[in-house]
Coordinates of C-alpha atoms in Angstrom, one line a residue:
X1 CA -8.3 60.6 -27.6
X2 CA -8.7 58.6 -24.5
X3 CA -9.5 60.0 -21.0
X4 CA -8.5 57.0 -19.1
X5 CA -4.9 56.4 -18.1
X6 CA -5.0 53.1 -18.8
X7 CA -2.7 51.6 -21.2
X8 CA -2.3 48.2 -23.6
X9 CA -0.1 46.6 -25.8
X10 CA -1.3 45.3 -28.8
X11 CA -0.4 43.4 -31.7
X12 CA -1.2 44.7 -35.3
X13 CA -1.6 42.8 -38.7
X14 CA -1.5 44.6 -41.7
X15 CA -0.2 47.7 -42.1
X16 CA -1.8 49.0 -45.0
X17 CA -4.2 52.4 -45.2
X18 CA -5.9 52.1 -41.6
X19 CA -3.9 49.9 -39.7
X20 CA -0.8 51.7 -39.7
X21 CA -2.8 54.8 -38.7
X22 CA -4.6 52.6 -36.0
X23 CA -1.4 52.3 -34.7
X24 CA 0.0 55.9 -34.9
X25 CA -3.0 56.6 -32.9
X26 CA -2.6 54.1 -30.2
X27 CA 0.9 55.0 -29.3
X28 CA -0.2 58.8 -29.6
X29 CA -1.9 57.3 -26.8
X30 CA 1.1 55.7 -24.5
X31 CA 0.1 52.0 -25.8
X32 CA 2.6 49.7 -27.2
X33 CA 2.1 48.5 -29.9
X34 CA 3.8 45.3 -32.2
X35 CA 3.3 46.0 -35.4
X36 CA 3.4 43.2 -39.0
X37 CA 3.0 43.1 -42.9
X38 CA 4.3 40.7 -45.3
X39 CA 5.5 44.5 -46.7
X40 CA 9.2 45.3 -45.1
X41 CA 8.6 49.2 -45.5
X42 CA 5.6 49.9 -43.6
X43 CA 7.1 47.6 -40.6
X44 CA 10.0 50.3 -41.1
X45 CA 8.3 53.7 -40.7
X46 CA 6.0 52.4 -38.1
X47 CA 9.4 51.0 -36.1
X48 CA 10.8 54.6 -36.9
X49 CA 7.5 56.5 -34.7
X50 CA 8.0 53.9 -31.8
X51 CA 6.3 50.9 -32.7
X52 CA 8.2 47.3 -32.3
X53 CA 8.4 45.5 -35.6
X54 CA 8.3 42.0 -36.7
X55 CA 9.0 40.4 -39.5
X56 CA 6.6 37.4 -39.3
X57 CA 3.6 36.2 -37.1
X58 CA 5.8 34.3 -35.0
X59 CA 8.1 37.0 -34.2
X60 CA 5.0 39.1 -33.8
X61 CA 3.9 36.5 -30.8
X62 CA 6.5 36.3 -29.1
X63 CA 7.4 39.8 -28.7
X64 CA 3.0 40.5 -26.7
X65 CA 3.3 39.3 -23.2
X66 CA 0.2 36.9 -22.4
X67 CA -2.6 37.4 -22.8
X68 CA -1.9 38.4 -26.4
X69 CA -4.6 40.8 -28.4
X70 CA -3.7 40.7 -31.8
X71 CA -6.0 42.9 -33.8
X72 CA -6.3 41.9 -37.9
X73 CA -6.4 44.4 -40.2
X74 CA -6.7 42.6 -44.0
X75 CA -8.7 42.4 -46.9
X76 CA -11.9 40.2 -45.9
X77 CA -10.5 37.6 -48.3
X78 CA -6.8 37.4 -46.1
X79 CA -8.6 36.9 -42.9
X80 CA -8.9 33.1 -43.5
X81 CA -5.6 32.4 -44.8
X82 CA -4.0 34.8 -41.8
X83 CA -6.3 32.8 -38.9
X84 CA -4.8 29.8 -40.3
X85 CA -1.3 31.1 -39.6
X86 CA -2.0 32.7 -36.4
X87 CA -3.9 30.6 -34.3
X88 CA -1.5 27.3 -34.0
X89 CA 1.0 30.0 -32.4
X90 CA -1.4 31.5 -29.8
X91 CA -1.9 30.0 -25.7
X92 CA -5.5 29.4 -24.5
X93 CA -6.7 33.0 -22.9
X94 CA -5.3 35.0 -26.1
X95 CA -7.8 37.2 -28.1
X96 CA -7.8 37.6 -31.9
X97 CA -9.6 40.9 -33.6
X98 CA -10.8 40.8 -37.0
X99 CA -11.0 44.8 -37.6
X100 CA -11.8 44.7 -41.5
X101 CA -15.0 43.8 -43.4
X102 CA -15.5 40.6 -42.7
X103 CA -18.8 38.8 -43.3
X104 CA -20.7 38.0 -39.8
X105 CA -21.7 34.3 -40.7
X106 CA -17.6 33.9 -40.5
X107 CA -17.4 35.2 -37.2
X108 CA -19.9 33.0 -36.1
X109 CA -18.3 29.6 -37.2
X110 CA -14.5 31.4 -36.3
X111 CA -15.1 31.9 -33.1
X112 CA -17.2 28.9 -32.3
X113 CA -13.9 26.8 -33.8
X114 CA -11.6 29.1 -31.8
X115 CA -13.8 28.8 -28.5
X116 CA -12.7 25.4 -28.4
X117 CA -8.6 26.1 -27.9
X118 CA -9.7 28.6 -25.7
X119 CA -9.1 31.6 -27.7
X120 CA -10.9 34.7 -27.8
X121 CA -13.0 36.0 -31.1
X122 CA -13.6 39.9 -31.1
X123 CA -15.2 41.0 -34.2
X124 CA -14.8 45.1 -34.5
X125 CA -16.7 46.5 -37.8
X126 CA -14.5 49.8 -38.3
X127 CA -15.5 52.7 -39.8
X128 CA -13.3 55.9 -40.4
X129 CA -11.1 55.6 -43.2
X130 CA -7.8 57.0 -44.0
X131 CA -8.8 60.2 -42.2
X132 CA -9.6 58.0 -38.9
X133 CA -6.0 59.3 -37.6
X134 CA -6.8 62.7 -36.6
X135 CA -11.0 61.7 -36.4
X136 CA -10.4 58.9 -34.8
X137 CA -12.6 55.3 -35.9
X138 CA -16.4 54.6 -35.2
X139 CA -16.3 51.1 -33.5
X140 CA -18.8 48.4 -33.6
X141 CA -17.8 45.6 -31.5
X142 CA -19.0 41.9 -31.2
X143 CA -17.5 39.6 -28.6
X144 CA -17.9 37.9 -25.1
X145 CA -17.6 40.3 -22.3
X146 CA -14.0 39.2 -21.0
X147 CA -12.5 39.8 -24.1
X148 CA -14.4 43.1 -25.2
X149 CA -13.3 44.4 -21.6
X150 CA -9.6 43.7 -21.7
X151 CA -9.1 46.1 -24.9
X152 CA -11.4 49.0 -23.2
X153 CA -8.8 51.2 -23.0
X154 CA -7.6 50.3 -27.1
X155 CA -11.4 51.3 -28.0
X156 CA -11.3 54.2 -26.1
X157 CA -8.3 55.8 -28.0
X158 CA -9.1 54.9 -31.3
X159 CA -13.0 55.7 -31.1
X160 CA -12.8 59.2 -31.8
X161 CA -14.8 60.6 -28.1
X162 CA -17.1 62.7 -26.9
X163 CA -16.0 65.5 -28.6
X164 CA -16.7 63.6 -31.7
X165 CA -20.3 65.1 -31.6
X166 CA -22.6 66.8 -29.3
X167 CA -24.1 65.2 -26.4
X168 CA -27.8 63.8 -27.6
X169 CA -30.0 66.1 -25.7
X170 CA -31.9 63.9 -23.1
X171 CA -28.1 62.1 -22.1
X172 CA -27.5 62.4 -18.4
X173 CA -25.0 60.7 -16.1
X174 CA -21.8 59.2 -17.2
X175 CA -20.6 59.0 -20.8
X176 CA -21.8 55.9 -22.2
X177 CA -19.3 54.0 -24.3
X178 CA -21.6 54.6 -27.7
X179 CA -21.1 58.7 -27.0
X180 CA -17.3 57.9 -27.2
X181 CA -17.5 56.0 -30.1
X182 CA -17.4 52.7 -29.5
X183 CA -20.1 50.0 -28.8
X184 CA -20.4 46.3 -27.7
X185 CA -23.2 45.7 -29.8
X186 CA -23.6 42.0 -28.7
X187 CA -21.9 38.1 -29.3
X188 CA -19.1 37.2 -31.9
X189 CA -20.6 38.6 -35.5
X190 CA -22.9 41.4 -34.2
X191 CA -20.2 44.1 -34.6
X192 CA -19.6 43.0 -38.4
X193 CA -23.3 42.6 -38.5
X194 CA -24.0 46.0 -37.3
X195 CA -21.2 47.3 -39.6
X196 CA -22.4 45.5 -42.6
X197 CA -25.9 47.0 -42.3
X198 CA -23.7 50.4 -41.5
X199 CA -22.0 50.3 -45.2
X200 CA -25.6 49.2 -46.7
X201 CA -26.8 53.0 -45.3
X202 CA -23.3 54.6 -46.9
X203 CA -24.2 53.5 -50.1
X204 CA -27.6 54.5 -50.2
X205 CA -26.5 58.0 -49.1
X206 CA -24.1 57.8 -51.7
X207 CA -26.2 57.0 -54.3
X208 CA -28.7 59.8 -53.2
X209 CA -26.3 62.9 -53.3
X210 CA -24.8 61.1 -56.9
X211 CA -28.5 61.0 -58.5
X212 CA -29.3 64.3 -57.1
X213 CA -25.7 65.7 -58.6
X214 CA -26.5 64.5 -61.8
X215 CA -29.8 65.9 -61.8
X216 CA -28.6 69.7 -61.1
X217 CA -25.9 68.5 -63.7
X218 CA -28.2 68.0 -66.6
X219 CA -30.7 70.9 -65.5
X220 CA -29.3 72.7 -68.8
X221 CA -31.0 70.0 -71.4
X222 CA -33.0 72.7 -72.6
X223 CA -30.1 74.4 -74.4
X224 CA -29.2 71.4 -76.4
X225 CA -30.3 70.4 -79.6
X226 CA -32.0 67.0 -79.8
X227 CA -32.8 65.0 -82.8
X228 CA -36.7 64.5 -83.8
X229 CA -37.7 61.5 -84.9
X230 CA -39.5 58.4 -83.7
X231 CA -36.8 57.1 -81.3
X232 CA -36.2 59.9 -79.4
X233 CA -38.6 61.0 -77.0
X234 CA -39.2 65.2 -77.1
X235 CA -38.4 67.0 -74.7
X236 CA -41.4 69.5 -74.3
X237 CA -40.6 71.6 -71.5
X238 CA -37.1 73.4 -72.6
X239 CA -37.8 76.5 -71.2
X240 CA -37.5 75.2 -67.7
X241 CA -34.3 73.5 -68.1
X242 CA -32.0 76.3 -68.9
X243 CA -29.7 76.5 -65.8
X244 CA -25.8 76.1 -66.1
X245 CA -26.0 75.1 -62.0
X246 CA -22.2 74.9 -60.3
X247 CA -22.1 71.9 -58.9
X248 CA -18.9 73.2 -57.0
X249 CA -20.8 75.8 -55.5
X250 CA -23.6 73.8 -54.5
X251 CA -21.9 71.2 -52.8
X252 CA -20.0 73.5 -51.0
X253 CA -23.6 75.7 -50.0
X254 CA -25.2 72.7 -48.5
X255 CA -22.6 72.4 -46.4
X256 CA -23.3 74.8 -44.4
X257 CA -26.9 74.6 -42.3
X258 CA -28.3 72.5 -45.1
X259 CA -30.4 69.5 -43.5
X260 CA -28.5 67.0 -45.9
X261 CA -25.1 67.9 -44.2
X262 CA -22.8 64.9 -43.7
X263 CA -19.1 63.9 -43.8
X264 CA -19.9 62.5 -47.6
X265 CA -21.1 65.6 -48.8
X266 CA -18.0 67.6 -47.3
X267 CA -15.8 65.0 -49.2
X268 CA -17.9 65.8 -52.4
X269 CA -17.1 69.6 -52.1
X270 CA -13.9 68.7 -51.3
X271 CA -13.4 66.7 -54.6
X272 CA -15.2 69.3 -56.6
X273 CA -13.1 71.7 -55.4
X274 CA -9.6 69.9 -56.6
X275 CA -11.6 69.2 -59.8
X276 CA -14.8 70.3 -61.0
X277 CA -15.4 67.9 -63.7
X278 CA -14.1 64.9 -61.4
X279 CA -12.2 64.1 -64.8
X280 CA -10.0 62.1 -62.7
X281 CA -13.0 59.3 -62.4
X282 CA -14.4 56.9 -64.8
X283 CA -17.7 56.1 -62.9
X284 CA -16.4 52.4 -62.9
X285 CA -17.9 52.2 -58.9
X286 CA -17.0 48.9 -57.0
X287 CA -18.2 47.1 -53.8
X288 CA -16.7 45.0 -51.1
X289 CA -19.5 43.0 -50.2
X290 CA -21.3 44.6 -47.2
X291 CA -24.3 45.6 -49.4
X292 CA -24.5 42.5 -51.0
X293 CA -24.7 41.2 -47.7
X294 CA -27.1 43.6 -46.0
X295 CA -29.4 42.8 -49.0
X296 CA -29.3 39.3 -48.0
X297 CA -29.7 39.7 -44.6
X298 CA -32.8 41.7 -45.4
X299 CA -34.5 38.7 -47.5
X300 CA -33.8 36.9 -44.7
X301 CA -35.4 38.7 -42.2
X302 CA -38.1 39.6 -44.7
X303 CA -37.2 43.4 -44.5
X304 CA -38.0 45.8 -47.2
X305 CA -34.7 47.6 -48.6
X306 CA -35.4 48.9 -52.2
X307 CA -33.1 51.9 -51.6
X308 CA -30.3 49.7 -50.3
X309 CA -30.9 47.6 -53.2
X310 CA -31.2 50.3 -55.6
X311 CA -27.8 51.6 -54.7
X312 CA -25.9 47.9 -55.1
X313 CA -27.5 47.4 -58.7
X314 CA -26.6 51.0 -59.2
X315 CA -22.8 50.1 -58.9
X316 CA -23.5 47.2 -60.7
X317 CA -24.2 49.1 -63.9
X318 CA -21.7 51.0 -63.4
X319 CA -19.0 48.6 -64.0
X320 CA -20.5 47.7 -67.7
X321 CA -22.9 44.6 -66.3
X322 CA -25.9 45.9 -67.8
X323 CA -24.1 45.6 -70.9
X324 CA -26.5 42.4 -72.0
X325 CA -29.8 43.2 -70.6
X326 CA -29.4 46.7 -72.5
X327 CA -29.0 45.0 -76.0
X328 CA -31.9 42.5 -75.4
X329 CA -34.0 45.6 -74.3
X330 CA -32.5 47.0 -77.7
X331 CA -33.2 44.2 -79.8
X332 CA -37.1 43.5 -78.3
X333 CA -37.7 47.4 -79.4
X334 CA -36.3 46.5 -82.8
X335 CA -38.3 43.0 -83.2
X336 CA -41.9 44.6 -82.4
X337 CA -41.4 47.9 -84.1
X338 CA -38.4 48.0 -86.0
X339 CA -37.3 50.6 -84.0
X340 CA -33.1 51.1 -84.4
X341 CA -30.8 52.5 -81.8
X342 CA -30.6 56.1 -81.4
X343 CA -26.9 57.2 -80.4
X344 CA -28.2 60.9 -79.4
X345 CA -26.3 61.8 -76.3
X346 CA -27.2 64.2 -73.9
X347 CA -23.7 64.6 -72.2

């Protein structure tokens, strides 16, 4: 955790899968820490490790000494109703953080509104999950300077530090901020931005070790029998599809000095390991937003992103919503050669 002796207090909304751990790890760290959810039990562990509940935003006020830093950490969609809330309780010189996924244009307009009372807008795109506890939480930060260096010593301890990683060999001289795991990346929206264009590369990656999974999965085709006929296209090369592969196995190879090493494949070997069917998924795949929004922010800048965009539509399809475009293709194949539906499945 952090190196520097310095300690904060902070105020935290939303104690749900990260922010109750965000706050475990800042009093781990000697910082005090205020802690809300419109939930009485988490308010009641977290008051049980140390932490100082309250039982509504205006409790949670008045119990931080001024200046206030009150970190939010909600759903995208509860940020809005939450500001409204907040913000008639604050002083001038107080400082709201929005630590979910919220999308950057709304930090732009948010802050711009709140700059006007006087109020602080720190925009933090977090990334660490419900493992960010003992790993500690990559931190991408946008925000004016005052602001961003009055919780220093709060991004210090929950960034994960140095020893997160290696030093990057040509690094010299003091330990920059980004080797502890945390960086000002620039004005109000350029943390969320940086963190939006951050979950556009996770699903990518995610859809790369997924299609490559299923490949190795179905490298056995050869041993199954397939029907012959006119809508079913042969499969010529049987002999070189023959492999039972374990997946479990593999996963769990790679791991180890494989060039394709990551955190994701760890968690795939992980899962395997538990179950090596993954029986306990249905493939129904959502999304939050931030590659929706990385897609967008691509048209706009005129940036190619076919992989990016490969993976949304990917998890697109997997919820069912190619469900009408695959019975038009179905019944165009039927209108020009009266071709019908073949239900062979190769699963």
């Amino acid at each position: 955790m952090s190196e520097t002796k310095q300690v904060a207090q902070l105020g935290m909304i939303g104690l749900g899968r990260m922010g109750a751990n965000m706050v475990r790890r800042l009093m781990a760290d000697g910082h005090t820490c205020v802690a809300y959810d419109v939930n009485e039990d988490p308010i009641a562990e977290l008051e049980g490790e140390g932490a100082v509940g309250a039982r509504s935003l205006k409790e949670l006020v008045s119990k931080l000494e001024a200046p206030r830093s009150i970190w939010i950490m909600v759903p995208a969609a509860y940020v809005g109703g939450t500001l409204e809330q907040l913000v008639p309780l604050l002083d001038e010189d107080d400082t709201i953080i929005d630590g979910g996924n919220s999308w950057y244009h709304l930090d732009v307009d948010r802050s711009t509104e709140l700059a006007d009372k006087n109020i602080h807008y720190v925009d933090v795109g977090t990334s660490g999950g419900i493992l960010g506890l003992e790993r500690g939480y990559c931190l991408m930060i946008g925000g004016d300077d005052t602001a961003v260096g009055r919780l220093q010593s709060v991004f210090d301890t929950l960034a994960p530090g140095v020893e997160g990683a290696k030093r990057t060999p040509g690094r010299t001289g003091e330990i920059a901020p980004e080797e502890r795991g945390w960086l000002h990346c620039g004005p109000s929206g350029a943390g969320h931005f940086v963190k939006m264009v951050h979950n556009g590369i996770e699903y990518g990656l995610m859809a790369a070790y997924a299609e490559g999974i299923n490949v190795l999965a179905k490298a056995n085709i050869g041993k199954i029998d397939h029907a012959v006929d006119a809508e079913t296209a042969p499969l010529d090369a049987a002999e070189y599809y023959q492999y039972d592969i374990d997946i479990p196995k593999v996963t769990e190879v790679w791991r180890r000095g494989s060039v394709i090493t990551s955190w994701l494949l760890d968690l795939t070997a992980e899962a395997y390991q538990i179950d090596g069917e993954l029986s306990a998924y249905s493939g129904h795949v959502s999304d939050s937003g931030e590659g929706r929004w990385t897609i967008n922010a691509a048209i706009d800048e005129g940036v190619p992103v076919p992989v990016l965009s490969a993976a949304l539509y990917q998890r697109f399809s997997s919820r069912g919503r190619s469900d009408v475009a695959d019975k038009v293709l179905s019944a165009m194949r039927a209108g020009f050669g009266g071709h019908k539906e073949s239900k062979e499945s190769t699963r």
